[in-house]
Short mmCIF file of C-alpha atoms in Angstrom, two decimals:
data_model
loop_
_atom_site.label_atom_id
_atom_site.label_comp_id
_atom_site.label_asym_id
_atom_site.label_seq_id
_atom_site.Cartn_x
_atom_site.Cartn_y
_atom_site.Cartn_z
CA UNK A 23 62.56 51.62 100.77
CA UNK A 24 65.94 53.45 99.90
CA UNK A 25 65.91 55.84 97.24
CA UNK A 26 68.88 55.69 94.68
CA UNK A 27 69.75 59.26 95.19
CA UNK A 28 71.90 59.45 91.71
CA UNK A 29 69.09 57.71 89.42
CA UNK A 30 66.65 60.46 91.01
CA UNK A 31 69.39 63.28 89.83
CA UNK A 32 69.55 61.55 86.61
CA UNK A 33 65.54 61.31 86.33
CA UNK A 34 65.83 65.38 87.46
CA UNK A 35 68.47 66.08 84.64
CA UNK A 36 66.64 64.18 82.03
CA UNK A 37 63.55 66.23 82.90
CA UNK A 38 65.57 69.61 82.30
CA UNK A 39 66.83 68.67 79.55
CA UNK A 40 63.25 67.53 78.15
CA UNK A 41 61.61 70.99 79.39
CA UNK A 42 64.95 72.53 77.58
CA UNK A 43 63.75 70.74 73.78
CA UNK A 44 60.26 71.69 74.13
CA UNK A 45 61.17 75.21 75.65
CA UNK A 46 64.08 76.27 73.82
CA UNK A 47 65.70 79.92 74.97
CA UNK A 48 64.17 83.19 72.75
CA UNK A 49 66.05 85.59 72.16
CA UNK A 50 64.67 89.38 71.16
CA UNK A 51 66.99 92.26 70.17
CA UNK A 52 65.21 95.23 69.29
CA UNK A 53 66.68 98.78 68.50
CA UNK A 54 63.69 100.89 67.75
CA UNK A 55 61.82 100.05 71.36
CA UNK A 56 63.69 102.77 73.32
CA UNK A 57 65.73 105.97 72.30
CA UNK A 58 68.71 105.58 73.83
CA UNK A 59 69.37 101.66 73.95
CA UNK A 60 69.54 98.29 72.39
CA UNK A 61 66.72 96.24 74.57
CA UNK A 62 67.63 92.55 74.80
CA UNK A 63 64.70 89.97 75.79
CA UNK A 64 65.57 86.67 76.67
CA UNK A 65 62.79 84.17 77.67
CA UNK A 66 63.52 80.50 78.58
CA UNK A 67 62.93 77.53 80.72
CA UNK A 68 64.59 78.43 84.25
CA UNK A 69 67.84 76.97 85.65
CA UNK A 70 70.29 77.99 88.60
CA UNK A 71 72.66 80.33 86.94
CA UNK A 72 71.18 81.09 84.09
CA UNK A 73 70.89 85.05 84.97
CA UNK A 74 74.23 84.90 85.57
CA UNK A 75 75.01 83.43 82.05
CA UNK A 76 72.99 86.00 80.19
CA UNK A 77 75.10 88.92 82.28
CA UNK A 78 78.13 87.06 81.47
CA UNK A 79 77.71 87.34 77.50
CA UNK A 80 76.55 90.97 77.93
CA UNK A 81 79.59 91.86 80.06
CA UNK A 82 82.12 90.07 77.85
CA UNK A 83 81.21 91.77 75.36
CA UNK A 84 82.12 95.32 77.11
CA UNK A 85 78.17 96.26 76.83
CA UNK A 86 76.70 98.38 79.75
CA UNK A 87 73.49 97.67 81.24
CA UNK A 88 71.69 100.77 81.60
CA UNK A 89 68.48 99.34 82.87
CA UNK A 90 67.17 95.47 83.98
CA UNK A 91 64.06 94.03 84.50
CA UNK A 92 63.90 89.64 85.47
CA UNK A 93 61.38 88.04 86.41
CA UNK A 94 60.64 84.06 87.02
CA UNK A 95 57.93 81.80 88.56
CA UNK A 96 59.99 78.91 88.84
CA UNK A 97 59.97 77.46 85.79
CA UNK A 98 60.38 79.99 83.12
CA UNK A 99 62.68 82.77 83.17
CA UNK A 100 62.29 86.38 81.41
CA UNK A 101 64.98 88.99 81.31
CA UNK A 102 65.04 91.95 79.38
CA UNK A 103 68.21 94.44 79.30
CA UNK A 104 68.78 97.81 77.64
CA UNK A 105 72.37 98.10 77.02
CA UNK A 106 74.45 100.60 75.41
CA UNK A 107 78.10 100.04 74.07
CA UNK A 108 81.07 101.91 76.02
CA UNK A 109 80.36 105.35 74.21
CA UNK A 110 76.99 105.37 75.27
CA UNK A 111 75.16 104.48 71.82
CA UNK A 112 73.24 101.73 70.68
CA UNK A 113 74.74 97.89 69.75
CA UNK A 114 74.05 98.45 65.81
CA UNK A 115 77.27 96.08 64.73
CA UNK A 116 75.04 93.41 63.27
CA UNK A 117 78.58 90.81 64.03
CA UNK A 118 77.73 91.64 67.55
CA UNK A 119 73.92 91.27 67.35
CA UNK A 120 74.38 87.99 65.69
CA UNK A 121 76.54 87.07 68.25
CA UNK A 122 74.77 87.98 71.16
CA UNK A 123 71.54 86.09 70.19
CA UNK A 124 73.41 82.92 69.01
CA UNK A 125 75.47 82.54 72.52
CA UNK A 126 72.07 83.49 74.23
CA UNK A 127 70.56 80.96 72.83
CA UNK A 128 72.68 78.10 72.53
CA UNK A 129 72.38 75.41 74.73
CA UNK A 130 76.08 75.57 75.99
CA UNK A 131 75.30 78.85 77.29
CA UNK A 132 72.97 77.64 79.73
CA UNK A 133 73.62 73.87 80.14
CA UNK A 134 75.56 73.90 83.23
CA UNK A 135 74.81 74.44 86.74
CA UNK A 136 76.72 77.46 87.38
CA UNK A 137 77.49 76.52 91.09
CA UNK A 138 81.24 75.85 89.97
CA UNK A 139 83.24 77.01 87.14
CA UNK A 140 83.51 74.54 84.31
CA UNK A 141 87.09 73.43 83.96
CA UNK A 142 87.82 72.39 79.73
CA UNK A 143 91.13 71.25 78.77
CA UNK A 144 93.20 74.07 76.56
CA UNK A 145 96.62 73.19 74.64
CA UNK A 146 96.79 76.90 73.86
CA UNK A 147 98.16 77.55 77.40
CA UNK A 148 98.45 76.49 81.13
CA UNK A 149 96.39 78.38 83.55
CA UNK A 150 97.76 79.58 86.95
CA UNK A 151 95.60 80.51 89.95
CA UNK A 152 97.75 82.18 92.62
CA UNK A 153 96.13 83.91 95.82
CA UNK A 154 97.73 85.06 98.57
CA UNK A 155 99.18 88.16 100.99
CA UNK A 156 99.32 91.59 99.17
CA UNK A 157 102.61 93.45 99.37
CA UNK A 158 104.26 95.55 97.30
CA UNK A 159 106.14 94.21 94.31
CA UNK A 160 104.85 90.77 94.15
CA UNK A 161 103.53 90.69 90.55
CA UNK A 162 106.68 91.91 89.79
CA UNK A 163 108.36 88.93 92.10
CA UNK A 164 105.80 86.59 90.16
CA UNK A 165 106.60 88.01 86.85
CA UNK A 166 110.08 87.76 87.20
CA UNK A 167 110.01 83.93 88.08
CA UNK A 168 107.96 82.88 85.08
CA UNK A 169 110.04 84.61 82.65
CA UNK A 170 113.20 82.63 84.41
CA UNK A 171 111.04 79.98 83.90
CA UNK A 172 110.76 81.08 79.86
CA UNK A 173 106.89 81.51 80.53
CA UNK A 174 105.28 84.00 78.02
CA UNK A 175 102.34 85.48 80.13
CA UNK A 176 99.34 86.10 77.46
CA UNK A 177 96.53 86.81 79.45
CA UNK A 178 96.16 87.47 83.32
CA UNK A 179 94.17 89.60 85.38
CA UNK A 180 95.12 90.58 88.92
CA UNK A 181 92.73 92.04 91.64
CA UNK A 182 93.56 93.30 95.33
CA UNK A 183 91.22 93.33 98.24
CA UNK A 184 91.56 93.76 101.95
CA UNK A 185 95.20 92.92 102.19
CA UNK A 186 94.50 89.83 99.58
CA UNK A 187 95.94 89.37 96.12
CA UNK A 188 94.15 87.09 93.79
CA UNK A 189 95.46 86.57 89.90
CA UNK A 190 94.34 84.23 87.31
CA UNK A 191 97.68 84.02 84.31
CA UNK A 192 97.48 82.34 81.45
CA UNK A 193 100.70 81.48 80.09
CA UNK A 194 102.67 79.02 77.22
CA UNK A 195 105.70 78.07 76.93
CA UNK A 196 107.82 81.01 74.76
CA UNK A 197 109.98 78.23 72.78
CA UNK A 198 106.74 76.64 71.77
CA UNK A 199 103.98 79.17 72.08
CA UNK A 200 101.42 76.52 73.47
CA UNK A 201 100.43 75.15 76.87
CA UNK A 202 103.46 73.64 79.47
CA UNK A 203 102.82 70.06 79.69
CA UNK A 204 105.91 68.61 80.79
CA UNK A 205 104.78 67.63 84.71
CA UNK A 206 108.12 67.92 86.11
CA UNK A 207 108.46 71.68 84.43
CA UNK A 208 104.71 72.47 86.39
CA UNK A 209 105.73 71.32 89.41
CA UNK A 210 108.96 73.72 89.56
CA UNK A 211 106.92 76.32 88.71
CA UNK A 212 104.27 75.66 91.20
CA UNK A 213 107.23 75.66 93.87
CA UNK A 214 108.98 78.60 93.28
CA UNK A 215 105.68 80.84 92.51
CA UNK A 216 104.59 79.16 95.96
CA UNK A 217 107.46 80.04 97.95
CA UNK A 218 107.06 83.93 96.42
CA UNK A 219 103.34 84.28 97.55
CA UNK A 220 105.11 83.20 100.98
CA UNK A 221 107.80 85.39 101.25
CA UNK A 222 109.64 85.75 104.03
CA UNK A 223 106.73 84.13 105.96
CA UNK A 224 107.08 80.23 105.66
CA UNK A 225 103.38 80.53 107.24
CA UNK A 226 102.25 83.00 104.84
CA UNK A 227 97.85 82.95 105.66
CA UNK A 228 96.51 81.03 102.79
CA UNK A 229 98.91 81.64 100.38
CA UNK A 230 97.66 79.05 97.33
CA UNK A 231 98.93 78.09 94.16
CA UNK A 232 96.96 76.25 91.48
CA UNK A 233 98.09 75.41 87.96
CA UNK A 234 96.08 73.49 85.16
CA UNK A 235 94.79 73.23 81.58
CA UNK A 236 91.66 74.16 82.24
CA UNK A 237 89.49 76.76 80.55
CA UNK A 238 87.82 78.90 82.67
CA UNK A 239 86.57 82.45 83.20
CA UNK A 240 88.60 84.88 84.69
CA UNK A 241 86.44 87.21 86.03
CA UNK A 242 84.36 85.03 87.38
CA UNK A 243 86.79 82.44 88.75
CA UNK A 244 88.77 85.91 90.70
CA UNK A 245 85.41 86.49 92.44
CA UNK A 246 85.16 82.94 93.45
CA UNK A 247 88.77 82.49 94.93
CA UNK A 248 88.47 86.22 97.03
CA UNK A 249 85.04 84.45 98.13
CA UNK A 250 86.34 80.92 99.31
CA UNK A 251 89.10 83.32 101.00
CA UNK A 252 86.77 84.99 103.37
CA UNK A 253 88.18 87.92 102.15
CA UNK A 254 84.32 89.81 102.98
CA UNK A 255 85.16 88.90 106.28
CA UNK A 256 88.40 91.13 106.83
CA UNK A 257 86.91 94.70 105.56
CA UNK A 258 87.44 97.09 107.77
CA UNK A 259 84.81 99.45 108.80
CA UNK A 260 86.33 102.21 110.46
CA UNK A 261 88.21 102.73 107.01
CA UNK A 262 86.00 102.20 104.55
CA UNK A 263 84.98 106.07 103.63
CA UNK A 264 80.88 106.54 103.33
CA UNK A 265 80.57 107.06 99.87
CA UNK A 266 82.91 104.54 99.06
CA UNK A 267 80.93 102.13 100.54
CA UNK A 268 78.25 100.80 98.76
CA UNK A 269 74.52 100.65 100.79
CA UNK A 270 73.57 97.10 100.79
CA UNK A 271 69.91 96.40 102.59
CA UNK A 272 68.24 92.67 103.06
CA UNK A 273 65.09 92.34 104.08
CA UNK A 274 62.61 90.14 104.42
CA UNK A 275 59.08 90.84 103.68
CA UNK A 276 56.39 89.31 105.63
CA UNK A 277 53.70 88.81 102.68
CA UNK A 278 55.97 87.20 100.50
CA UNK A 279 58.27 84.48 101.14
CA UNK A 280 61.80 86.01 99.42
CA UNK A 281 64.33 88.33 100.87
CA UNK A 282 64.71 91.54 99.41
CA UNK A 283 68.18 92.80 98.50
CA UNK A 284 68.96 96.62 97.49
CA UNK A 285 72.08 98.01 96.65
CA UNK A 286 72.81 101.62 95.86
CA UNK A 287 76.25 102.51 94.63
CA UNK A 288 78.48 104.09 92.48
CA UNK A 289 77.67 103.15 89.12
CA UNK A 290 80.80 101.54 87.14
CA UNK A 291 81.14 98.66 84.25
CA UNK A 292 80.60 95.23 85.32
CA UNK A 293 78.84 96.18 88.54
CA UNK A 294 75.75 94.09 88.10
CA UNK A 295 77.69 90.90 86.98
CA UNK A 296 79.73 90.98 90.29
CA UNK A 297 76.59 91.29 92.71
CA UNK A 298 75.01 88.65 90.24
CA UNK A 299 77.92 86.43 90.36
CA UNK A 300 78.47 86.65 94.33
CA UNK A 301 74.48 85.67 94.98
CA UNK A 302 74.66 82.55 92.19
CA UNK A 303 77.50 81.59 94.38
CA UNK A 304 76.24 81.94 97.50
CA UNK A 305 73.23 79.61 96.36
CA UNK A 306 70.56 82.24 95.93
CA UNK A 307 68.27 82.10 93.08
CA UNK A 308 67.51 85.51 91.61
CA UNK A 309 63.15 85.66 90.70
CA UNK A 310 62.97 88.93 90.74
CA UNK A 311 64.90 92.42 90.12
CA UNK A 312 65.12 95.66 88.93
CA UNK A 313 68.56 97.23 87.83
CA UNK A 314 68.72 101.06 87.18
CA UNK A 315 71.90 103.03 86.54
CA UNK A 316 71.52 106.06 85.30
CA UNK A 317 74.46 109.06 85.98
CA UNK A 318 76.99 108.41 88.65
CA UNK A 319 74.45 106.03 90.94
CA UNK A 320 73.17 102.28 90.12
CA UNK A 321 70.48 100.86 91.93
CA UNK A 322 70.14 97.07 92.28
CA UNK A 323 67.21 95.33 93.52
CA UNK A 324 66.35 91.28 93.93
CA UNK A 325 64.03 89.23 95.27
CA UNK A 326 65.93 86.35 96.61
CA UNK A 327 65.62 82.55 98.27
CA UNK A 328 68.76 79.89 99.09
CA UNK A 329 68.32 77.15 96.52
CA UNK A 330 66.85 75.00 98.92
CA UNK A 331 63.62 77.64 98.90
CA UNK A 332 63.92 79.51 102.05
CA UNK A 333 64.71 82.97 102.49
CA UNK A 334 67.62 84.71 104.52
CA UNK A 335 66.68 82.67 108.03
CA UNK A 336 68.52 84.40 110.38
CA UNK A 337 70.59 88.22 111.04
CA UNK A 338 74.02 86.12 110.90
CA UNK A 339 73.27 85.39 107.38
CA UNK A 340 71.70 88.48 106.83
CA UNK A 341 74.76 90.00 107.60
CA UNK A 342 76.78 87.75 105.34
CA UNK A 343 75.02 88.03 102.44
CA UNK A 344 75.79 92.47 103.13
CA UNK A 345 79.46 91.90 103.46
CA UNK A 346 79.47 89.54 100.74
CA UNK A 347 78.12 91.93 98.34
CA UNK A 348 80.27 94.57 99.41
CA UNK A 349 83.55 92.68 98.97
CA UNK A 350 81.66 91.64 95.55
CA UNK A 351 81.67 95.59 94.51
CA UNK A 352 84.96 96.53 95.67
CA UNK A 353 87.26 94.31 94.61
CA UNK A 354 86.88 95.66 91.26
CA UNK A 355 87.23 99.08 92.14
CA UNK A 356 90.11 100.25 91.29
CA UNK A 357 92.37 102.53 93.87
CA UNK A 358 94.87 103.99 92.42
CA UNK A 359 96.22 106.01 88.60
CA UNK A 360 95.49 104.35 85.25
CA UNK A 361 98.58 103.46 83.49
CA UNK A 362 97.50 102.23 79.91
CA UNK A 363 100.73 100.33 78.48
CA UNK A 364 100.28 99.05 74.36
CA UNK A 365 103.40 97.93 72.82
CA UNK A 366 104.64 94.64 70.53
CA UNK A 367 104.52 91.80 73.16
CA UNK A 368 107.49 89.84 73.69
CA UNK A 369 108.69 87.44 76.87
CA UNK A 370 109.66 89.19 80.08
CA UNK A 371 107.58 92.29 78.81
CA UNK A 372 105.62 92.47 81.93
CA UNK A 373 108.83 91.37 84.18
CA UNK A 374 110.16 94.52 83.45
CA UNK A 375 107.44 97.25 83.39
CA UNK A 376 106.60 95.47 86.75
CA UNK A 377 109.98 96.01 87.85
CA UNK A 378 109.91 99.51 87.31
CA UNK A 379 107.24 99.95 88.86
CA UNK A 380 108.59 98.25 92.03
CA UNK A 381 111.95 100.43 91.83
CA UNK A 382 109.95 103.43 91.73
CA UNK A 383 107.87 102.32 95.02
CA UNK A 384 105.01 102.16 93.27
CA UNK A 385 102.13 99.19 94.33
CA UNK A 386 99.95 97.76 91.50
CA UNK A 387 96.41 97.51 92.92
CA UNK A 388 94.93 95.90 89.61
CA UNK A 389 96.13 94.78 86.40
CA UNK A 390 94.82 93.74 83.27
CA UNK A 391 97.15 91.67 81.05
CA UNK A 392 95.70 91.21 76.76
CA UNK A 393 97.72 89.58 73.95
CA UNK A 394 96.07 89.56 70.52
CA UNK A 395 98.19 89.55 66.81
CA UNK A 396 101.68 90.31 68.72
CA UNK A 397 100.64 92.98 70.27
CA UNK A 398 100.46 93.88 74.19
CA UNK A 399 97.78 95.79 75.60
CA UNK A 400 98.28 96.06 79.66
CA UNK A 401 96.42 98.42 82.23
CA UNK A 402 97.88 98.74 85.77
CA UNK A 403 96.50 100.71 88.24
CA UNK A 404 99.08 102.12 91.10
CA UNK A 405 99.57 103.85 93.96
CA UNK A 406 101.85 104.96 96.43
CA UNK A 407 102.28 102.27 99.60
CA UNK A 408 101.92 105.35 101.88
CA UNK A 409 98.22 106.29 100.39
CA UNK A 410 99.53 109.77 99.42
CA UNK A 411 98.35 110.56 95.20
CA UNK A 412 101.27 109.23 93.31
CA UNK A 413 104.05 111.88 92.66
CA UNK A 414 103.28 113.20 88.99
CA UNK A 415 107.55 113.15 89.00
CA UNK A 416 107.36 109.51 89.48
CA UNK A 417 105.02 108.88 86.67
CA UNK A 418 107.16 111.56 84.02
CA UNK A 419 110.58 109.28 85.12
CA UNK A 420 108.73 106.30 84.68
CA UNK A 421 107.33 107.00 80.84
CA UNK A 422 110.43 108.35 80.08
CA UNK A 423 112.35 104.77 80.98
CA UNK A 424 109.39 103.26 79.11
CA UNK A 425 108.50 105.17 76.41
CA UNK A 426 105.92 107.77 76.28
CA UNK A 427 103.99 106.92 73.75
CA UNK A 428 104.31 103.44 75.43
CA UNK A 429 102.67 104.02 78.61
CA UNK A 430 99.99 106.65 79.10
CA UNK A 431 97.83 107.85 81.91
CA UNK A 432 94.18 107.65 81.19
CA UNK A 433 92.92 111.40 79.65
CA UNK A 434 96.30 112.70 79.66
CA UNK A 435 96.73 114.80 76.48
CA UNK A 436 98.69 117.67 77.30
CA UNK A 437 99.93 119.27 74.18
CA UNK A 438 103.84 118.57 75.52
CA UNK A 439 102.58 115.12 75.34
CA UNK A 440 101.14 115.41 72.01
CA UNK A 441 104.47 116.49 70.65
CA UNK A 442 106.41 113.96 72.43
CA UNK A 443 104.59 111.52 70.72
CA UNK A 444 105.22 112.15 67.35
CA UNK A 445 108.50 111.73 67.80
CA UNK A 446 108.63 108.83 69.94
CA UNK A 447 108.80 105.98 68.06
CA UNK A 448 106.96 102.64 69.20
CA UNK A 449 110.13 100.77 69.87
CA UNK A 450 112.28 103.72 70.86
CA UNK A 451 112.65 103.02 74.69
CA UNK A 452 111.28 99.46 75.35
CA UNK A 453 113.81 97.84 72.76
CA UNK A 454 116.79 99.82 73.95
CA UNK A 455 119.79 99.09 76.70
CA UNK A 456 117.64 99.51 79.78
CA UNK A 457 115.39 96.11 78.92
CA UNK A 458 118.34 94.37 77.26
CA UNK A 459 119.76 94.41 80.99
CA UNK A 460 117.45 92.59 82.80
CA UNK A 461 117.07 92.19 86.84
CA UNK A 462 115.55 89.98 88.34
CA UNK A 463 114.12 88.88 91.79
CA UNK A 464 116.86 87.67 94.00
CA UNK A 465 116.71 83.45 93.11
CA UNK A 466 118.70 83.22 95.79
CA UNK A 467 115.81 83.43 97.95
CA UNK A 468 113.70 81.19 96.14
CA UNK A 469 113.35 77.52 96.96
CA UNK A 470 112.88 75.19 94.36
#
């Protein structure tokens, strides 16, 4: 007799959700158990994804995971984390406590499957997914267009990985300050931004552009496009220095029926939601680990099986699941100096520090693009194209177009810098004649 596959999903679904009542998630935060950190317990009935949920909040919230212990038997889950905020003390903002247990244990934390991102429909702004060959200048090509295109960018992040360029931009409309709904106005600007990710190539490799209303999370969904792009699969190993390269061992055990997965690496923020992230979507189900990262070196260990129950079967996937992780780690890392830009947004704003960039040869690696109460609050990190350190002439010509007190390099505090800012006002340079006259990308070349 045939088996109605959807009523058995339903009847699978229904018993989740009935465990879920009877089981809801706990949620412990205690600051006297250890000297140095805020320890986090969360127990709770287990799901695909729902490590990677629990990182998520953590990581959101800027929080560094010091130490992590998980452990599941298939049917209940039990983390506990000792995190620390950014300056190395413990979480005792009782806003951020409250939070932290409330989004831990709500049920839209962990209802979903996390094996795709959850797409909600915003009216604050449209969301544009672009992916596509990495050259120098192109988020200021990209830039440029959507400020033609009177496009206020809010929020975007942009990440660069073996020759690939991924970003995720939110942006409104500047007349209106809301999401672009007009279909006709979308479709223009999904043209031209395609035709800039191809360039002078018409058969640019995998050059993508996706735009939407959908709510989604950056970070996570920047992880997922470099992943659908095989972008694991083009690291090159004769130039990937040693200790750059993080040491990524699977195993399989012959007493126990998981694969064993170690990584030892450079320690850095956000490093155990990326490996986390890359195995939920790869289909591996986390039971247990161990997470240390203490000084300059994290170690990461999990006891893995595919979500159909099997360990890694065979050395092909073995080796998949390595590169995987690797691309995981480094695409966040971040090659290149820190520029830290915070000045009174406005449209076109990142048009034109992007253009100066690009006039001064300069490549942005990664970027970071915040909005909050009219303000702007960008990071860029840039190098030269050649790979030699970025001329420290470059930079002072730069922040002197800009502003100084505009753009700063991270942990420069000189005292001729000190001085320069106080008389620098906020408004001084980025106000004046250079941005009044603005340049753009030659539309010329851009087919619509």
């Amino acid at each position: 007799m045939a088996i109605d596959m959807n009523f058995s999903h339903d009847i699978d679904d229904e018993y989740v959700k009935l465990i879920r009542r009877m089981n809801p998630p706990r949620v412990v935060i205690d600051n006297d158990a250890c000297k140095d950190a805020t320890v986090i317990r969360v127990d709770s009935a287990n799901k695909h994804g729902i490590l990677l949920e629990a990182v998520q909040v953590l990581t959101d919230l800027n929080l560094i995971v010091t130490k992590a212990y998980i452990s599941c038997d298939g049917c209940w889950f039990m983390d506990v984390f000792n995190v620390t905020d950014q300056d190395g003390n413990k979480v005792t903002d009782e806003g951020v406590l409250d939070y932290i247990k409330r989004s831990l244990e709500s049920d839209s934390c962990f209802a979903s499957s996390m094996r795709s991102v959850g797409v909600k429909p915003s009216v604050d702004y449209t969301a544009i997914e672009l992916i596509g060959n990495d050259r120098q200048g192109l988020l200021s090509e990209v830039s440029a267009v959507l400020t033609h295109l009177k496009c206020n960018v809010v929020h975007a992040e942009v990440w660069t990985h073996n020759t690939r360029a991924a970003a995720v931009m939110h942006v409104t409309d500047d007349e209106t300050g809301s999401a672009i709904t007009d279909l006709e106005r979308l479709s223009r600007i999904k043209g031209l931004l395609s035709n800039v990710l191809r360039g002078s190539n018409s058969r640019s490799n995998g050059a993508k552009t996706v735009v939407s209303h959908g709510v989604t999370h950056i970070e996570r969904r920047l992880h997922q496009m470099m992943f659908a792009d095989r972008d694991y699969e083009l690291l090159d190993e004769d130039a990937m220095e040693d200790q750059q390269r993080p040491n990524v061992k699977v195993v399989n055990w012959c007493d126990i029926d998981y694969s064993v997965v170690t990584i030892r690496s450079k320690d850095r923020p956000k490093l155990l939601f990326d490996t986390v992230c890359t195995l939920t979507d790869m289909q591996y189900v986390v039971f247990h680990a161990n997470v240390v990262a203490e000084g300059t070196e994290a170690y990461q260990e999990y006891y893995i099986r595919h979500i159909d129950g099997s360990p890694v079967k065979s050395d092909a996937e073995r080796q998949r699941v390595i590169q995987c992780l690797e691309a995981a780690i480094r695409r966040r890392v971040s090659e290149g100096l820190k520029l830290e830009l915070c000045t009174t947004d406005r449209v076109g704003l990142l048009s034109d520090v992007t253009r100066i960039f690009r006039e001064n040869s300069l490549t942005v690696t990664r970027a970071e693009v915040t909005t909050k109460a009219g303000k702007a609050i960008n990071t860029f990190y840039v190098r030269d194209p050649s790979g030699y350190p970025v001329d420290s002439k470059t930079i002072d010509s730069i922040r002197e177009l800009i502003g100084q007190t505009i753009l700063k390099v991270k942990g420069s505090s000189s005292p001729k810098e000190q001085k320069q800012a106080s008389q620098d006002s906020p408004t001084r340079f980025l106000f004046g004649g250079l941005f009044r006259s603005r340049s753009f990308v030659n539309f010329g070349l851009i087919r619509s």
